[in-house]
Amino acid sequence: MKNFFTRAVTGILYVVLLVGCTVWGPESAYLFFVIVAAGCVFEFGTITNRNYHASMNRTICAMATVVLCSAMWAVQTGVGDSRKMFALYGFTLLYLLVSELYRRCDDPIRNWSLAFASQIFIALPFSLIPLVSLHYDAVEGCLQYDWIYTLAIFVCLWTNDTGAYLVGSLLGRYIPHKLFPRISPHKSWVGSIGGSIVSLVAAAAIWYFAHGLTLAQWMGLAAVVCIFGTWGDLVESLIKRQLGIKDSGKILPGHGGLLDRFDSALLAIPASYVYLTFI
């Protein structure tokens, strides 16, 4: 019961903070997601350095993440010089390459691989959030912050996870076919399908209250989020299995680390951006 209470309180605070910062405005959304992105990269460096015999420069990688996310927000909002920010980001990447000449580490290629993997796997997805939520309205002649799209991605992720857990717990014993037993032995096909159905219902509710897209388009977004969110979860599970750890960190009591909470979003955000761009 104590663990359940801890998980419940942490989960509620996490949801309230994410929803509140996203809805409040672009400034609060920027601050929240930049902090989360940098924290995820630093956490990634911590677990790989500790369990993979590496010495990835966590601090510089986290700083590079902040610069990349800030540059993307600057591109969309026009606040700040995005060209200088991208130049600074390029400099940090060059630093990561050149610095290995002087660090005298046993395996510089491993450090390079992990550093650039952190930028592709974590920094890039978070940097796409302003492209999802910020648009120039030609009719109004001003920048439009459509927070509903960012929030919809996370709502679909949450409802998919919750539905998969509930349906899998109820029907998994009767339909025990595993989704990906080599990576995650507890995930089942029936749970995955159940979670997707719940997520589609959530997308229909979003359409009813928010509109913006047609019902079919909202449900298409939910399908994209479910598929790529599940893959994102499995990718992080593969990383943890490779490293021999259960959780990516302890920053969220009862839930593990930041990567444990945002693993699904790391593939769902880029996939959603591509989907929203082409519909």
Tab-separated table of C-alpha atoms in Angstrom:
chain	number	residue	atom	x	y	z
A	1	MET	CA	0.000	0.000	0.000
A	2	LYS	CA	2.859	2.367	0.775
A	3	ASN	CA	4.368	1.745	-2.666
A	4	PHE	CA	0.950	2.179	-4.306
A	5	PHE	CA	0.435	5.494	-2.489
A	6	THR	CA	3.897	6.693	-3.517
A	7	ARG	CA	3.276	5.762	-7.150
A	8	ALA	CA	-0.142	7.426	-7.107
A	9	VAL	CA	1.112	10.707	-5.658
A	10	THR	CA	4.109	10.840	-7.991
A	11	GLY	CA	1.931	9.990	-10.996
A	12	ILE	CA	-0.616	12.676	-10.156
A	13	LEU	CA	2.068	15.334	-9.671
A	14	TYR	CA	3.715	14.303	-12.946
A	15	VAL	CA	0.448	14.548	-14.892
A	16	VAL	CA	-0.552	17.850	-13.281
A	17	LEU	CA	2.850	19.386	-13.997
A	18	LEU	CA	2.959	18.235	-17.614
A	19	VAL	CA	-0.641	19.229	-18.364
A	20	GLY	CA	-0.361	22.519	-16.480
A	21	CYS	CA	2.862	23.606	-18.170
A	22	THR	CA	1.618	22.539	-21.602
A	23	VAL	CA	-1.707	24.349	-21.323
A	24	TRP	CA	-0.402	27.444	-19.535
A	25	GLY	CA	1.536	28.704	-22.523
A	26	PRO	CA	4.541	28.196	-24.798
A	27	GLU	CA	6.967	29.619	-22.248
A	28	SER	CA	6.026	27.172	-19.503
A	29	ALA	CA	5.878	24.295	-22.012
A	30	TYR	CA	9.342	25.206	-23.274
A	31	LEU	CA	10.778	25.317	-19.757
A	32	PHE	CA	9.192	22.006	-18.726
A	33	PHE	CA	10.204	19.986	-21.782
A	34	VAL	CA	13.722	21.452	-21.967
A	35	ILE	CA	14.357	20.478	-18.348
A	36	VAL	CA	12.918	16.997	-18.950
A	37	ALA	CA	14.964	16.540	-22.139
A	38	ALA	CA	18.228	17.562	-20.468
A	39	GLY	CA	17.402	15.360	-17.476
A	40	CYS	CA	16.716	12.355	-19.721
A	41	VAL	CA	20.017	12.817	-21.564
A	42	PHE	CA	21.945	13.151	-18.305
A	43	GLU	CA	20.163	10.065	-16.955
A	44	PHE	CA	20.993	8.152	-20.141
A	45	GLY	CA	24.643	9.062	-19.690
A	46	THR	CA	24.560	8.003	-16.058
A	47	ILE	CA	23.213	4.506	-16.665
A	48	THR	CA	25.416	3.847	-19.697
A	49	ASN	CA	28.562	5.102	-17.983
A	50	ARG	CA	27.830	3.002	-14.910
A	51	ASN	CA	26.735	-0.206	-16.612
A	52	TYR	CA	28.327	-0.107	-20.057
A	53	HIS	CA	31.891	0.823	-19.074
A	54	ALA	CA	31.697	4.152	-20.872
A	55	SER	CA	32.554	7.725	-19.994
A	56	MET	CA	30.099	9.720	-22.097
A	57	ASN	CA	30.273	13.438	-21.315
A	58	ARG	CA	26.844	13.759	-19.678
A	59	THR	CA	27.112	17.468	-18.914
A	60	ILE	CA	28.014	18.579	-22.446
A	61	CYS	CA	25.369	16.279	-23.946
A	62	ALA	CA	22.723	17.734	-21.618
A	63	MET	CA	23.834	21.267	-22.501
A	64	ALA	CA	23.673	20.422	-26.202
A	65	THR	CA	20.124	19.168	-25.678
A	66	VAL	CA	19.106	22.460	-24.082
A	67	VAL	CA	20.631	24.406	-26.974
A	68	LEU	CA	18.929	22.271	-29.647
A	69	CYS	CA	15.512	22.480	-27.990
A	70	SER	CA	15.936	26.229	-27.463
A	71	ALA	CA	16.885	26.695	-31.108
A	72	MET	CA	13.778	24.874	-32.296
A	73	TRP	CA	11.546	26.938	-30.014
A	74	ALA	CA	13.283	30.078	-31.300
A	75	VAL	CA	12.610	29.022	-34.906
A	76	GLN	CA	8.891	28.719	-34.222
A	77	THR	CA	8.420	31.705	-31.913
A	78	GLY	CA	10.925	34.123	-33.413
A	79	VAL	CA	12.231	34.824	-29.912
A	80	GLY	CA	16.020	34.713	-29.890
A	81	ASP	CA	18.551	34.173	-32.658
A	82	SER	CA	17.977	30.603	-33.820
A	83	ARG	CA	20.931	30.728	-36.248
A	84	LYS	CA	23.368	31.421	-33.432
A	85	MET	CA	21.743	28.706	-31.325
A	86	PHE	CA	22.147	26.128	-34.092
A	87	ALA	CA	25.739	27.272	-34.532
A	88	LEU	CA	26.321	26.777	-30.813
A	89	TYR	CA	24.738	23.339	-31.028
A	90	GLY	CA	27.084	22.444	-33.875
A	91	PHE	CA	30.010	23.631	-31.761
A	92	THR	CA	28.998	21.357	-28.873
A	93	LEU	CA	28.898	18.384	-31.233
A	94	LEU	CA	32.368	19.257	-32.515
A	95	TYR	CA	33.535	19.542	-28.927
A	96	LEU	CA	32.263	16.037	-28.182
A	97	LEU	CA	34.358	14.738	-31.087
A	98	VAL	CA	37.550	16.673	-30.399
A	99	SER	CA	37.483	16.284	-26.619
A	100	GLU	CA	38.049	12.534	-26.904
A	101	LEU	CA	41.520	13.304	-28.264
A	102	TYR	CA	42.484	14.697	-24.868
A	103	ARG	CA	40.464	12.564	-22.434
A	104	ARG	CA	42.550	9.413	-23.048
A	105	CYS	CA	39.574	7.103	-22.516
A	106	ASP	CA	39.859	3.404	-23.243
A	107	ASP	CA	37.020	3.404	-25.784
A	108	PRO	CA	36.399	6.817	-27.392
A	109	ILE	CA	34.215	5.294	-30.123
A	110	ARG	CA	31.835	4.008	-27.468
A	111	ASN	CA	31.663	7.474	-25.903
A	112	TRP	CA	30.999	9.072	-29.297
A	113	SER	CA	28.322	6.504	-30.096
A	114	LEU	CA	26.485	7.071	-26.824
A	115	ALA	CA	26.801	10.860	-27.011
A	116	PHE	CA	25.320	11.067	-30.501
A	117	ALA	CA	22.752	8.399	-29.691
A	118	SER	CA	21.535	10.601	-26.829
A	119	GLN	CA	21.003	13.454	-29.285
A	120	ILE	CA	19.119	11.329	-31.816
A	121	PHE	CA	17.133	9.210	-29.378
A	122	ILE	CA	16.279	11.894	-26.789
A	123	ALA	CA	17.194	15.459	-27.758
A	124	LEU	CA	15.745	15.361	-31.285
A	125	PRO	CA	12.263	14.107	-30.283
A	126	PHE	CA	11.870	16.740	-27.560
A	127	SER	CA	13.095	19.458	-29.934
A	128	LEU	CA	10.180	18.649	-32.287
A	129	ILE	CA	7.520	19.594	-29.727
A	130	PRO	CA	7.374	23.274	-30.804
A	131	LEU	CA	6.906	22.139	-34.408
A	132	VAL	CA	3.863	20.178	-33.262
A	133	SER	CA	2.275	22.886	-31.126
A	134	LEU	CA	3.300	26.213	-32.678
A	135	HIS	CA	1.946	27.387	-36.042
A	136	TYR	CA	1.722	30.686	-37.890
A	137	ASP	CA	-1.901	31.618	-38.542
A	138	ALA	CA	-1.996	33.412	-41.893
A	139	VAL	CA	-5.579	34.597	-41.331
A	140	GLU	CA	-4.920	36.144	-37.922
A	141	GLY	CA	-1.408	37.163	-38.889
A	142	CYS	CA	0.124	35.901	-35.655
A	143	LEU	CA	1.711	32.892	-34.015
A	144	GLN	CA	-0.801	30.330	-32.760
A	145	TYR	CA	-0.017	28.041	-29.839
A	146	ASP	CA	-2.107	24.879	-30.257
A	147	TRP	CA	-1.284	23.033	-27.048
A	148	ILE	CA	-3.972	20.435	-27.743
A	149	TYR	CA	-1.719	18.568	-30.197
A	150	THR	CA	1.117	18.092	-27.724
A	151	LEU	CA	-1.287	17.202	-24.948
A	152	ALA	CA	-3.163	14.776	-27.231
A	153	ILE	CA	0.036	12.809	-27.834
A	154	PHE	CA	0.536	12.289	-24.103
A	155	VAL	CA	-3.153	11.581	-23.447
A	156	CYS	CA	-3.064	8.866	-26.108
A	157	LEU	CA	0.121	7.467	-24.587
A	158	TRP	CA	-1.346	7.428	-21.073
A	159	THR	CA	-4.641	5.868	-22.119
A	160	ASN	CA	-2.805	3.297	-24.211
A	161	ASP	CA	-0.593	2.310	-21.264
A	162	THR	CA	-3.493	2.229	-18.826
A	163	GLY	CA	-5.745	0.277	-21.173
A	164	ALA	CA	-2.971	-2.196	-22.010
A	165	TYR	CA	-2.307	-2.822	-18.313
A	166	LEU	CA	-5.972	-3.290	-17.396
A	167	VAL	CA	-6.930	-5.425	-20.381
A	168	GLY	CA	-3.725	-7.433	-20.149
A	169	SER	CA	-4.322	-8.090	-16.448
A	170	LEU	CA	-7.907	-9.213	-17.069
A	171	LEU	CA	-7.501	-11.257	-20.245
A	172	GLY	CA	-3.795	-12.082	-20.368
A	173	ARG	CA	-4.253	-15.406	-18.588
A	174	TYR	CA	-6.874	-16.474	-21.129
A	175	ILE	CA	-5.070	-15.127	-24.204
A	176	PRO	CA	-1.412	-15.448	-23.190
A	177	HIS	CA	0.190	-14.596	-26.535
A	178	LYS	CA	3.169	-12.328	-25.806
A	179	LEU	CA	3.828	-9.194	-27.823
A	180	PHE	CA	7.632	-9.217	-27.608
A	181	PRO	CA	8.787	-11.846	-25.081
A	182	ARG	CA	12.479	-11.459	-25.896
A	183	ILE	CA	12.438	-7.843	-24.735
A	184	SER	CA	9.407	-7.429	-22.464
A	185	PRO	CA	7.934	-10.718	-21.235
A	186	HIS	CA	4.938	-9.066	-19.555
A	187	LYS	CA	3.472	-7.334	-22.621
A	188	SER	CA	0.729	-9.266	-24.400
A	189	TRP	CA	-1.049	-8.844	-27.704
A	190	VAL	CA	-4.437	-8.645	-26.012
A	191	GLY	CA	-3.181	-5.901	-23.726
A	192	SER	CA	-1.708	-3.963	-26.636
A	193	ILE	CA	-4.949	-4.202	-28.612
A	194	GLY	CA	-7.002	-3.226	-25.572
A	195	GLY	CA	-4.801	-0.215	-24.929
A	196	SER	CA	-5.115	0.887	-28.547
A	197	ILE	CA	-8.911	0.720	-28.352
A	198	VAL	CA	-8.945	2.847	-25.188
A	199	SER	CA	-6.610	5.325	-26.877
A	200	LEU	CA	-8.912	5.556	-29.904
A	201	VAL	CA	-11.812	6.328	-27.571
A	202	ALA	CA	-9.707	9.079	-25.978
A	203	ALA	CA	-8.972	10.483	-29.455
A	204	ALA	CA	-12.702	10.576	-30.201
A	205	ALA	CA	-13.249	12.500	-26.952
A	206	ILE	CA	-10.529	14.981	-27.929
A	207	TRP	CA	-12.207	15.490	-31.299
A	208	TYR	CA	-15.562	16.102	-29.602
A	209	PHE	CA	-14.204	18.814	-27.298
A	210	ALA	CA	-11.299	20.277	-29.283
A	211	HIS	CA	-11.930	19.651	-32.990
A	212	GLY	CA	-8.993	21.064	-35.034
A	213	LEU	CA	-8.777	17.778	-36.939
A	214	THR	CA	-11.487	15.497	-38.245
A	215	LEU	CA	-12.507	12.456	-36.213
A	216	ALA	CA	-10.618	10.163	-38.593
A	217	GLN	CA	-7.497	12.315	-38.337
A	218	TRP	CA	-7.567	12.340	-34.527
A	219	MET	CA	-8.008	8.589	-34.461
A	220	GLY	CA	-5.180	8.245	-36.976
A	221	LEU	CA	-2.975	10.244	-34.626
A	222	ALA	CA	-3.945	7.933	-31.771
A	223	ALA	CA	-3.029	4.887	-33.869
A	224	VAL	CA	0.362	6.388	-34.719
A	225	VAL	CA	0.987	7.209	-31.048
A	226	CYS	CA	0.031	3.704	-29.919
A	227	ILE	CA	2.264	1.947	-32.450
A	228	PHE	CA	5.326	4.121	-32.031
A	229	GLY	CA	4.771	4.594	-28.310
A	230	THR	CA	4.874	0.823	-27.863
A	231	TRP	CA	8.053	0.640	-29.916
A	232	GLY	CA	9.563	3.442	-27.814
A	233	ASP	CA	8.770	1.508	-24.653
A	234	LEU	CA	10.349	-1.622	-26.126
A	235	VAL	CA	13.463	0.264	-27.222
A	236	GLU	CA	14.040	1.529	-23.686
A	237	SER	CA	13.355	-1.960	-22.335
A	238	LEU	CA	16.011	-3.298	-24.707
A	239	ILE	CA	18.472	-0.685	-23.434
A	240	LYS	CA	17.777	-1.570	-19.801
A	241	ARG	CA	18.001	-5.294	-20.549
A	242	GLN	CA	21.345	-4.720	-22.271
A	243	LEU	CA	22.582	-2.745	-19.246
A	244	GLY	CA	21.147	-5.218	-16.742
A	245	ILE	CA	19.036	-2.680	-14.836
A	246	LYS	CA	15.385	-2.448	-13.863
A	247	ASP	CA	14.872	1.329	-13.800
A	248	SER	CA	16.697	4.179	-15.520
A	249	GLY	CA	16.817	6.203	-12.304
A	250	LYS	CA	15.155	7.071	-9.007
A	251	ILE	CA	14.116	10.673	-9.534
A	252	LEU	CA	10.407	9.750	-9.641
A	253	PRO	CA	9.558	7.738	-6.499
A	254	GLY	CA	7.672	4.582	-7.397
A	255	HIS	CA	8.111	5.148	-11.123
A	256	GLY	CA	11.862	5.048	-11.659
A	257	GLY	CA	13.632	7.627	-13.798
A	258	LEU	CA	12.661	10.217	-16.372
A	259	LEU	CA	13.425	7.841	-19.220
A	260	ASP	CA	11.017	5.322	-17.697
A	261	ARG	CA	8.215	7.912	-17.902
A	262	PHE	CA	9.040	9.407	-21.306
A	263	ASP	CA	10.327	6.350	-23.185
A	264	SER	CA	7.131	5.961	-25.221
A	265	ALA	CA	7.148	9.638	-26.176
A	266	LEU	CA	10.650	9.436	-27.651
A	267	LEU	CA	9.326	7.668	-30.746
A	268	ALA	CA	5.714	8.858	-30.572
A	269	ILE	CA	6.610	12.568	-30.841
A	270	PRO	CA	8.635	12.322	-34.091
A	271	ALA	CA	6.086	9.937	-35.614
A	272	SER	CA	3.237	12.280	-34.654
A	273	TYR	CA	5.062	15.247	-36.162
A	274	VAL	CA	5.493	13.392	-39.446
A	275	TYR	CA	1.825	12.345	-39.398
A	276	LEU	CA	0.546	15.857	-38.640
A	277	THR	CA	2.780	17.302	-41.345
A	278	PHE	CA	1.366	15.110	-44.099
A	279	ILE	CA	-2.355	15.049	-43.255
